[in-house]
């Protein structure tokens, strides 16, 4: 399933696009660009949300990680 997206472009751009239609499938070109851009922006958004979550986590007391590693090593 897909939806239709309509945009306006300057006449000069449209004229140039039409002159290149034998070389470029504009629908596919624009679709690929939009997919790529949306993926990029979505990843940035997710990374920013993860950063905010990490910043709000309580700070771990100094030496905690070392203690966990020693505990794990000693349990084997």
XYZ file of C-alpha atoms in Angstrom:
76
model
C 0.000 0.000 0.000
C 1.160 3.505 -0.632
C -0.128 7.035 -0.433
C 0.244 9.868 -2.885
C 2.438 12.807 -1.957
C 2.167 15.926 -4.052
C 4.700 18.758 -4.041
C 5.207 21.997 -5.899
C 8.473 22.763 -7.622
C 9.529 25.809 -9.602
C 8.668 25.607 -13.309
C 12.319 25.754 -14.300
C 13.133 22.707 -12.172
C 10.170 20.819 -13.613
C 11.271 21.702 -17.141
C 14.802 20.450 -16.450
C 13.450 17.278 -14.872
C 11.359 16.608 -17.953
C 14.381 17.096 -20.197
C 16.189 14.400 -18.166
C 13.326 11.917 -17.878
C 15.072 9.504 -20.269
C 18.019 9.321 -17.861
C 16.281 9.426 -14.492
C 13.219 7.740 -13.059
C 12.188 10.715 -10.937
C 9.574 8.804 -8.972
C 12.123 6.230 -7.893
C 14.818 8.832 -7.300
C 12.591 10.925 -5.045
C 11.204 7.859 -3.266
C 14.737 6.617 -2.455
C 15.767 10.070 -1.235
C 12.716 10.323 1.037
C 13.269 6.847 2.463
C 16.913 7.600 3.154
C 16.199 10.982 4.737
C 13.373 9.643 6.907
C 15.587 6.754 8.089
C 18.407 9.157 8.933
C 16.164 11.536 10.864
C 14.411 8.673 12.652
C 17.784 7.285 13.818
C 18.795 10.732 15.091
C 15.516 11.021 16.995
C 15.934 7.599 18.604
C 19.553 8.342 19.560
C 18.490 11.646 21.140
C 15.743 9.885 23.119
C 18.241 7.281 24.359
C 20.667 10.054 25.371
C 17.919 11.786 27.366
C 17.060 8.521 29.130
C 20.735 7.865 29.935
C 21.190 11.396 31.280
C 18.272 10.873 33.669
C 19.625 7.606 35.072
C 21.050 7.826 38.577
C 24.825 7.954 38.794
C 26.524 4.683 39.715
C 28.772 4.906 42.790
C 32.507 4.727 42.068
C 33.844 1.160 42.086
C 30.509 -0.523 41.351
C 31.530 -1.849 37.947
C 34.809 -3.198 39.338
C 32.906 -4.974 42.081
C 30.495 -6.527 39.571
C 33.365 -7.768 37.386
C 35.159 -9.298 40.375
C 31.944 -10.905 41.581
C 31.322 -12.385 38.135
C 34.892 -13.714 37.868
C 34.749 -15.231 41.359
C 31.461 -17.010 40.646
C 33.074 -19.210 37.951
